[in-house]
Amino acid sequence: MTKICPNCGKDIKKDAKFCPFCGYKFKDNPKSSVPIAHEDSQPSHQAAAVSQMPKQEMKREYKNKTPQKPMSKKNKIIYSVIGVLVILLICFYAWGSNYYNRDNQISRIVSSLKNPNQSGAQYISCDNPEVKITTESVKPLQRYFQDHTTEADQLITDFRVGNESGNVRLAQTGRYFLLFPKYTAQVTSVTPKLVTNHANSEVKIGKKSLGRLTKSGSSYVKTIPAMLPGKYNFSIKSNVEGRNLTATSTNNVWSSNNINLDIHTETLEIKSVPNGIVYINDKKVGTLNSGGNLVLKDYPITKNMTLYVQGTFNKKTLTSKKISDLDHDLEYGDEDNVVTQSGSKYVIKPEWKGLVTDDEATRVLTSAFDKGSLDEDDFVDGGGNDSYGELTRMFKTYDDEDDLRTYESDVKIKSITPNGNNSSLVTYTVTWTFEHDDYNRHQVVEYTNAILTKDDNSAKIKQIGSGKLIKDHKVSTSNDSDDD
């Protein structure tokens, strides 16, 4: 005996609880595969249709239906991995479209050009295939733009509008991941010539030796192989009148013109801060003594010579203003008298930002320690300055002494050193003379760690420093003997 499955129309055993073809579950103890309507209820249209449908027609209707098997675990994993990869690719493309955007690449290129501490090789290309682009070969270009940030920032505008800026232009030189355009700062190479006035001269660019120069007319010449433009340090060794001399020169090289490395010598006396270190062309050449002096005898002078002093003050390392064209100042002088000639030598006094002069410090401190001249305008923050309040209270104390007739002060500057932040650290003494009814008193107070700032070429007091009594001498105006 068989029955017909109402789901797929197949013939199955009459007592089967499940259809072996489609998995349909029958009700318990069914009398027929077709639901039987109760006498008091109306048969559904579906039941009526099934009951009236011939057996062969039901088989034809369901013979093309294939049972759906559940997806295997392996296929689920494969489809899941594919789905994740598709999502990752979409996210990567969205990220790459932003990161490798033309404007964003320009910003990274220019930022790298201004930072010699960053490897910039990936952002630079050259029109000359003979020039190798490496981390070291692009540093001179980076050093130049570090000193000329305004020019570097102008590159952003030029690159975006498609302008060529001197030897540098924006170029598309490939693609990232075959999807995103790659842009670099394409630089025109230069092949300058080094020229000197001495035979047997050996020249170096940085630490790399270029060999000896060869005679050409009355000069000696060496053509440098093609290289990127930028800021270069050249050094030359020559034998002058039996003495071996080494000269250095820092040059911004942007063309293939000659670079003059002629050598002559001068005696230089540098005067600055005690124990400061003197640098010429970024190379340490000596240390100032405790008096702030250093003499360099017969020092070789070259074109584009630079000089500055570096010192440590209150655990802070500070650098003086750089003299950027010392050879010019030696020959023609300078408006600020930083370089002056004294007999057969040149005296050089590098300036420090915010460093006040002895005269400026003497004037403002003398005024501060004189009640009649005390002016809040001589103090940082005016009348709200703590030192201004301290001096005001001090003068009031003196005025309140009944037997004190007069008092006066005399300020002497002992030392002035840079303090950073446009300020100076000053040590000075104040000698007081107090006239009492029957005696005079002389006191010397030494002040340390006083801070003066520079404001429109005048000094202002930030703090008068800490005072320490170093001398106290009492002189009797009666017939009594002196008391110390």
Coordinates of C-alpha atoms in Angstrom, one line a residue:
M1 CA 0.0 0.0 0.0
T2 CA 1.2 3.5 -0.8
K3 CA 0.2 7.0 -0.4
I4 CA 1.0 10.3 -2.1
C5 CA 3.2 12.9 -0.4
P6 CA 1.2 16.2 -0.4
N7 CA 4.4 18.2 -0.7
C8 CA 6.2 16.6 -3.6
G9 CA 3.6 14.1 -5.1
K10 CA 5.8 11.0 -4.8
D11 CA 4.6 7.6 -4.0
I12 CA 5.7 6.5 -0.6
K13 CA 4.9 3.8 1.9
K14 CA 1.6 4.2 3.6
D15 CA 3.0 4.0 7.2
A16 CA 6.0 6.4 6.5
K17 CA 6.3 9.2 9.0
F18 CA 8.6 11.2 6.7
C19 CA 8.8 11.6 2.9
P20 CA 12.1 10.1 1.9
F21 CA 12.2 12.4 -1.1
C22 CA 11.5 15.9 0.3
G23 CA 11.6 15.2 4.1
Y24 CA 7.9 16.2 4.6
K25 CA 6.7 15.1 8.1
F26 CA 3.3 13.4 8.3
K27 CA 0.9 13.8 11.2
D28 CA 0.7 11.0 13.7
N29 CA -1.4 8.0 12.5
P30 CA -2.6 9.7 9.3
K31 CA -5.3 7.8 7.5
S32 CA -4.4 9.4 4.3
S33 CA -1.6 11.6 2.9
V34 CA -4.4 14.1 2.1
P35 CA -6.0 15.8 5.1
I36 CA -9.6 14.7 5.6
A37 CA -12.1 17.4 6.4
H38 CA -14.7 16.8 9.2
E39 CA -18.2 16.4 8.2
D40 CA -19.2 19.7 9.9
S41 CA -16.5 21.8 8.3
Q42 CA -15.8 23.0 4.8
P43 CA -12.8 21.4 3.0
S44 CA -10.1 23.8 2.1
H45 CA -9.5 24.6 -1.5
Q46 CA -6.0 23.1 -1.4
A47 CA -7.3 19.8 0.1
A48 CA -10.1 19.7 -2.4
A49 CA -7.7 20.3 -5.2
V50 CA -5.4 17.6 -4.0
S51 CA -8.1 15.1 -3.5
Q52 CA -9.6 15.7 -6.9
M53 CA -6.2 15.7 -8.7
P54 CA -5.4 12.5 -10.5
K55 CA -2.3 10.6 -9.3
Q56 CA -0.4 10.9 -12.5
E57 CA -0.9 14.7 -12.7
M58 CA 0.4 15.1 -9.2
K59 CA 3.5 13.2 -10.1
R60 CA 4.1 15.4 -13.2
E61 CA 3.6 18.6 -11.2
Y62 CA 6.2 17.7 -8.6
K63 CA 8.7 15.6 -10.6
N64 CA 10.9 18.7 -11.5
K65 CA 11.2 19.8 -7.9
T66 CA 14.6 19.0 -6.4
P67 CA 15.1 18.8 -2.7
Q68 CA 17.3 21.6 -1.4
K69 CA 20.2 20.3 0.6
P70 CA 21.7 22.6 3.3
M71 CA 25.1 24.4 2.4
S72 CA 28.1 22.5 3.5
K73 CA 30.5 23.9 6.2
K74 CA 33.3 24.2 3.7
N75 CA 31.3 26.3 1.3
K76 CA 30.2 28.5 4.1
I77 CA 33.8 29.2 5.0
I78 CA 34.8 29.9 1.4
Y79 CA 31.9 32.4 0.9
S80 CA 32.7 34.0 4.2
V81 CA 36.4 34.5 3.3
I82 CA 35.4 35.9 -0.1
G83 CA 33.0 38.3 1.6
V84 CA 35.6 39.5 4.1
L85 CA 38.1 40.0 1.3
V86 CA 35.7 42.0 -0.8
I87 CA 35.0 44.3 2.2
L88 CA 38.7 44.7 2.9
L89 CA 39.4 45.6 -0.7
I90 CA 36.6 48.2 -0.7
C91 CA 38.0 49.7 2.5
F92 CA 41.6 49.7 1.2
Y93 CA 40.5 51.4 -2.0
A94 CA 38.6 54.1 -0.1
W95 CA 41.6 54.6 2.2
G96 CA 44.1 54.7 -0.7
S97 CA 42.0 57.1 -2.7
N98 CA 42.3 59.6 0.2
Y99 CA 45.9 58.8 1.3
Y100 CA 47.3 58.9 -2.2
N101 CA 45.2 61.9 -3.2
R102 CA 47.3 64.3 -5.3
D103 CA 47.1 67.2 -2.7
N104 CA 47.9 64.9 0.2
Q105 CA 51.0 63.6 -1.6
I106 CA 52.1 67.2 -2.3
S107 CA 51.8 68.0 1.4
R108 CA 53.9 64.9 2.4
I109 CA 56.5 65.8 -0.3
V110 CA 57.0 69.3 0.9
S111 CA 57.0 68.3 4.6
S112 CA 59.8 65.8 3.8
L113 CA 61.8 68.5 2.0
K114 CA 61.9 70.7 5.1
N115 CA 63.0 67.9 7.4
P116 CA 66.6 66.5 6.9
N117 CA 65.9 64.0 9.8
Q118 CA 63.3 62.3 7.6
S119 CA 64.2 59.9 4.8
G120 CA 63.0 61.8 1.7
A121 CA 64.3 59.5 -1.0
Q122 CA 60.8 58.1 -1.8
Y123 CA 59.5 61.6 -2.5
I124 CA 62.3 62.8 -4.9
S125 CA 63.2 61.9 -8.5
C126 CA 65.7 63.4 -10.9
D127 CA 65.7 64.2 -14.6
N128 CA 69.2 62.7 -14.8
P129 CA 69.2 58.9 -14.5
E130 CA 72.9 59.0 -13.5
V131 CA 72.0 60.6 -10.2
K132 CA 71.2 58.0 -7.6
I133 CA 68.3 58.9 -5.3
T134 CA 69.2 57.8 -1.7
T135 CA 68.5 59.0 1.8
E136 CA 71.9 60.6 1.9
S137 CA 71.9 62.1 -1.6
V138 CA 68.6 64.1 -0.9
K139 CA 69.8 65.5 2.5
P140 CA 71.5 68.6 0.9
L141 CA 68.2 69.5 -0.8
Q142 CA 66.4 69.0 2.6
R143 CA 68.9 71.2 4.4
Y144 CA 68.3 73.9 1.9
F145 CA 64.6 73.9 2.3
Q146 CA 64.9 73.6 6.1
D147 CA 66.7 77.0 5.9
H148 CA 64.2 78.4 3.4
T149 CA 60.8 77.3 4.6
T150 CA 59.0 80.1 2.7
E151 CA 60.3 78.7 -0.6
A152 CA 59.3 75.2 0.5
D153 CA 55.8 76.3 1.3
Q154 CA 55.5 78.1 -2.1
L155 CA 56.1 74.7 -3.7
I156 CA 52.7 73.5 -2.4
T157 CA 51.0 76.2 -4.5
D158 CA 53.2 75.7 -7.5
F159 CA 52.8 72.0 -7.5
R160 CA 49.0 72.2 -7.2
V161 CA 48.6 74.6 -10.1
G162 CA 51.2 72.9 -12.2
N163 CA 54.0 75.5 -12.1
E164 CA 57.7 74.7 -12.2
S165 CA 59.6 76.2 -9.3
G166 CA 63.2 76.7 -10.3
N167 CA 64.8 73.3 -10.5
V168 CA 61.9 71.5 -9.0
R169 CA 58.5 70.4 -10.4
L170 CA 55.8 67.9 -9.6
A171 CA 55.9 64.7 -11.8
Q172 CA 53.9 61.5 -11.9
T173 CA 56.6 58.8 -11.8
G174 CA 54.5 55.6 -11.3
R175 CA 51.7 54.1 -9.4
Y176 CA 51.1 52.7 -5.9
F177 CA 49.7 49.1 -5.9
L178 CA 48.9 49.6 -9.6
L179 CA 45.9 51.7 -8.6
F180 CA 46.9 55.1 -7.3
P181 CA 49.2 57.7 -9.2
K182 CA 52.6 58.3 -7.5
Y183 CA 53.9 61.8 -7.5
T184 CA 57.4 63.0 -6.7
A185 CA 59.3 66.3 -6.7
Q186 CA 61.4 65.9 -9.8
V187 CA 64.6 67.9 -9.5
T188 CA 67.0 69.1 -12.3
S189 CA 70.6 67.9 -11.6
V190 CA 73.6 70.3 -11.5
T191 CA 77.3 69.8 -12.4
P192 CA 79.2 72.7 -10.8
K193 CA 82.9 73.3 -10.9
L194 CA 85.1 73.9 -7.9
V195 CA 87.8 76.5 -8.3
T196 CA 90.7 77.4 -6.0
N197 CA 93.9 79.4 -6.2
H198 CA 96.3 76.9 -4.8
A199 CA 98.0 73.9 -6.3
N200 CA 97.9 70.4 -4.8
S201 CA 94.5 71.0 -3.4
E202 CA 92.3 68.1 -2.4
V203 CA 88.6 68.7 -2.2
K204 CA 85.8 66.9 -0.4
I205 CA 82.0 67.3 -0.5
G206 CA 80.7 66.3 2.9
K207 CA 82.8 63.3 3.8
K208 CA 83.3 62.1 0.2
S209 CA 86.6 62.9 -1.5
L210 CA 86.5 64.2 -5.0
G211 CA 90.3 64.0 -5.5
R212 CA 92.7 66.7 -6.5
L213 CA 92.0 69.8 -8.6
T214 CA 93.7 70.1 -11.9
K215 CA 95.3 73.3 -13.3
S216 CA 93.3 75.4 -15.7
G217 CA 94.9 78.6 -16.6
S218 CA 95.8 80.4 -13.4
S219 CA 93.3 78.4 -11.3
Y220 CA 92.8 74.8 -10.3
V221 CA 89.5 73.2 -11.2
K222 CA 87.4 70.1 -10.4
T223 CA 84.1 69.3 -12.1
I224 CA 81.7 67.7 -9.7
P225 CA 79.7 64.7 -11.1
A226 CA 75.9 65.4 -11.6
M227 CA 74.2 65.8 -8.3
L228 CA 71.0 67.1 -6.8
P229 CA 71.0 70.8 -5.9
G230 CA 70.9 71.9 -2.3
K231 CA 73.1 73.1 0.6
Y232 CA 76.5 71.5 0.5
N233 CA 79.6 71.6 2.8
F234 CA 82.9 71.7 0.8
S235 CA 86.3 71.3 2.4
I236 CA 89.6 71.8 0.7
K237 CA 93.1 70.9 1.9
S238 CA 96.1 72.9 0.5
N239 CA 99.7 73.5 1.3
V240 CA 100.3 77.2 1.6
E241 CA 103.8 78.4 2.1
G242 CA 104.8 75.1 3.8
R243 CA 101.7 75.0 6.0
N244 CA 98.9 72.5 5.6
L245 CA 95.6 74.4 5.7
T246 CA 92.1 73.1 5.6
A247 CA 89.3 75.4 4.6
T248 CA 85.5 74.8 4.5
S249 CA 82.7 76.5 2.7
T250 CA 79.0 76.1 2.8
N251 CA 77.2 76.7 -0.5
N252 CA 73.7 76.7 -1.7
V253 CA 74.2 75.0 -5.1
W254 CA 71.4 75.5 -7.6
S255 CA 73.3 75.8 -10.9
S256 CA 76.3 74.5 -12.7
N257 CA 78.3 77.7 -12.1
N258 CA 81.7 77.8 -10.6
I259 CA 82.1 77.5 -6.8
N260 CA 85.0 79.6 -5.6
L261 CA 87.2 78.0 -2.9
D262 CA 90.1 80.5 -2.9
I263 CA 92.0 80.5 0.4
H264 CA 93.5 83.4 2.3
T265 CA 94.1 83.6 6.1
E266 CA 93.3 86.1 8.9
T267 CA 93.7 86.1 12.6
L268 CA 90.3 86.1 14.3
E269 CA 89.5 86.9 18.0
I270 CA 86.1 85.7 19.0
K271 CA 84.5 87.4 22.1
S272 CA 81.4 85.9 23.6
V273 CA 80.1 83.9 26.5
P274 CA 82.5 82.1 28.9
N275 CA 83.3 78.5 27.8
G276 CA 81.2 78.8 24.7
I277 CA 82.0 76.6 21.7
V278 CA 82.8 78.3 18.4
Y279 CA 81.6 76.8 15.1
I280 CA 82.7 77.9 11.7
N281 CA 80.8 76.4 8.8
D282 CA 79.0 74.1 11.3
K283 CA 82.3 72.7 12.4
K284 CA 83.7 73.1 15.9
V285 CA 86.9 75.1 15.8
G286 CA 87.6 75.9 19.5
T287 CA 86.3 76.7 23.0
L288 CA 86.1 80.2 24.5
N289 CA 88.0 80.6 27.8
S290 CA 86.5 81.6 31.1
G291 CA 86.7 85.2 30.0
G292 CA 84.8 84.4 26.8
N293 CA 87.8 84.8 24.4
L294 CA 89.3 82.6 21.7
V295 CA 92.1 83.6 19.2
L296 CA 92.4 81.7 15.9
K297 CA 95.7 82.6 14.3
D298 CA 96.1 82.5 10.5
Y299 CA 92.7 80.9 10.0
P300 CA 91.8 80.2 6.4
I301 CA 89.0 82.4 5.0
T302 CA 86.6 81.1 2.3
K303 CA 83.5 82.3 0.5
N304 CA 80.2 82.0 2.3
M305 CA 81.8 81.5 5.6
T306 CA 79.5 81.2 8.7
L307 CA 80.2 81.5 12.4
Y308 CA 78.2 81.1 15.6
V309 CA 78.7 80.3 19.3
Q310 CA 76.9 77.6 21.3
G311 CA 76.8 77.6 25.1
T312 CA 75.0 75.9 28.0
F313 CA 73.2 78.1 30.6
N314 CA 71.1 76.8 33.4
K315 CA 71.1 73.4 31.8
K316 CA 69.9 74.9 28.5
T317 CA 71.9 74.8 25.3
L318 CA 71.6 78.0 23.4
T319 CA 73.0 79.3 20.1
S320 CA 74.0 82.8 19.1
K321 CA 72.8 84.5 15.9
K322 CA 74.7 83.0 13.0
I323 CA 77.0 85.3 11.0
S324 CA 76.1 84.1 7.6
D325 CA 78.7 85.9 5.4
L326 CA 81.8 86.3 7.5
D327 CA 84.2 86.7 4.6
H328 CA 82.2 89.6 3.4
D329 CA 82.1 91.2 6.8
L330 CA 85.8 90.8 7.2
E331 CA 86.4 92.6 4.0
Y332 CA 83.7 95.3 4.1
G333 CA 82.6 95.4 7.8
D334 CA 79.0 95.3 9.0
E335 CA 76.5 97.8 10.2
D336 CA 76.1 96.3 13.7
N337 CA 79.8 96.2 14.4
V338 CA 79.7 92.5 15.1
V339 CA 82.9 92.3 13.1
T340 CA 85.6 95.0 13.7
Q341 CA 89.2 95.3 12.8
S342 CA 91.8 95.8 15.6
G343 CA 95.3 96.2 14.2
S344 CA 96.2 93.0 12.3
K345 CA 93.4 91.0 13.7
Y346 CA 89.6 90.9 13.4
V347 CA 87.4 91.0 16.6
I348 CA 84.1 89.1 16.3
K349 CA 81.3 89.5 18.8
P350 CA 78.4 87.2 17.9
E351 CA 75.0 88.5 18.9
W352 CA 72.5 86.5 21.0
K353 CA 68.8 86.9 20.8
G354 CA 67.5 88.8 23.8
L355 CA 71.0 89.5 25.2
V356 CA 71.1 92.9 26.7
T357 CA 74.3 95.0 26.7
D358 CA 76.2 96.2 29.7
D359 CA 75.0 99.7 29.2
E360 CA 71.4 98.6 28.9
A361 CA 71.5 96.5 32.0
T362 CA 73.3 99.2 34.0
R363 CA 70.8 101.8 33.0
V364 CA 67.6 99.9 33.9
L365 CA 69.0 98.4 37.1
T366 CA 70.5 101.8 38.3
S367 CA 67.0 103.3 37.8
A368 CA 65.4 100.4 39.7
F369 CA 67.6 100.8 42.8
D370 CA 67.0 104.5 42.9
K371 CA 63.8 105.5 44.6
G372 CA 63.5 108.7 42.6
S373 CA 64.0 106.9 39.3
L374 CA 62.0 103.7 40.1
D375 CA 59.5 103.3 37.2
E376 CA 57.0 100.5 36.7
D377 CA 57.5 100.8 32.9
D378 CA 61.0 99.4 33.4
F379 CA 59.5 96.1 34.6
V380 CA 57.8 93.2 32.7
D381 CA 54.1 93.4 33.7
G382 CA 54.6 96.9 35.1
G383 CA 53.4 97.6 38.6
G384 CA 52.2 93.9 39.0
N385 CA 55.8 92.7 38.8
D386 CA 57.0 91.0 42.0
S387 CA 60.4 92.6 41.9
Y388 CA 58.8 96.1 41.5
G389 CA 56.7 95.4 44.6
E390 CA 59.8 94.1 46.5
L391 CA 61.8 97.3 45.7
T392 CA 58.8 99.5 46.6
R393 CA 58.6 97.9 50.1
M394 CA 62.4 98.1 50.5
F395 CA 62.4 101.9 49.9
K396 CA 59.5 102.3 52.3
T397 CA 61.4 100.4 55.0
Y398 CA 64.4 102.7 54.5
D399 CA 62.1 105.8 54.7
D400 CA 60.6 104.6 58.0
E401 CA 64.0 104.5 59.8
D402 CA 64.1 107.6 62.0
D403 CA 67.8 108.0 62.2
L404 CA 68.5 107.3 58.4
R405 CA 69.1 110.6 56.7
T406 CA 69.9 109.6 53.1
Y407 CA 70.8 106.5 51.1
E408 CA 72.1 105.9 47.6
S409 CA 73.1 103.0 45.4
D410 CA 75.7 102.2 42.8
V411 CA 75.1 99.3 40.3
K412 CA 78.0 97.3 38.7
I413 CA 77.4 94.6 36.2
K414 CA 79.5 91.4 36.7
S415 CA 78.3 89.2 33.9
I416 CA 75.5 88.8 31.3
T417 CA 74.7 85.5 29.7
P418 CA 71.9 84.4 27.3
N419 CA 68.9 82.8 29.0
G420 CA 66.7 81.9 26.0
N421 CA 63.1 83.2 25.4
N422 CA 64.5 86.6 24.4
S423 CA 66.0 87.2 27.9
S424 CA 69.4 87.5 29.6
L425 CA 70.7 86.2 32.9
V426 CA 72.5 88.9 34.8
T427 CA 74.8 88.9 37.9
Y428 CA 75.5 92.3 39.4
T429 CA 76.4 94.1 42.7
V430 CA 74.6 97.0 44.4
T431 CA 76.8 99.1 46.7
W432 CA 74.7 101.0 49.3
T433 CA 75.7 104.0 51.3
F434 CA 73.5 104.8 54.2
E435 CA 74.0 108.1 56.1
H436 CA 72.7 107.9 59.7
D437 CA 72.8 110.5 62.5
D438 CA 76.1 109.4 64.0
Y439 CA 77.5 106.9 61.5
N440 CA 77.6 105.8 57.8
R441 CA 77.1 102.3 56.6
H442 CA 78.5 100.8 53.4
Q443 CA 77.0 97.5 52.2
V444 CA 77.7 95.5 49.0
V445 CA 74.9 93.1 47.9
E446 CA 75.5 90.6 45.1
Y447 CA 72.5 89.7 43.0
T448 CA 72.4 86.5 40.9
N449 CA 69.9 85.0 38.5
A450 CA 68.4 88.3 37.6
I451 CA 66.4 88.1 34.3
L452 CA 66.3 91.0 31.9
T453 CA 64.3 90.9 28.6
K454 CA 64.9 92.8 25.4
D455 CA 62.0 95.0 24.2
D456 CA 62.4 97.4 21.3
N457 CA 66.2 97.8 21.8
S458 CA 65.7 98.5 25.5
A459 CA 66.0 96.3 28.6
K460 CA 63.2 95.4 31.0
I461 CA 63.4 93.7 34.4
K462 CA 61.6 90.4 34.8
Q463 CA 63.2 89.7 38.2
I464 CA 66.0 91.4 40.1
G465 CA 67.4 88.1 41.3
S466 CA 68.5 86.8 44.7
G467 CA 70.6 89.1 46.8
K468 CA 73.4 88.1 49.2
L469 CA 75.2 90.5 51.5
I470 CA 79.0 90.2 50.7
K471 CA 80.3 93.3 52.5
D472 CA 79.1 95.4 55.4
H473 CA 81.2 98.3 56.7
K474 CA 80.2 100.8 59.3
V475 CA 82.0 104.2 59.6
S476 CA 81.4 106.3 62.7
T477 CA 80.9 110.0 62.2
S478 CA 81.7 110.7 65.9
N479 CA 85.0 110.3 67.6
D480 CA 84.4 106.5 68.1
S481 CA 86.4 104.1 66.1
D482 CA 85.1 102.3 63.0
D483 CA 83.1 99.1 63.4
D484 CA 83.2 96.3 60.8

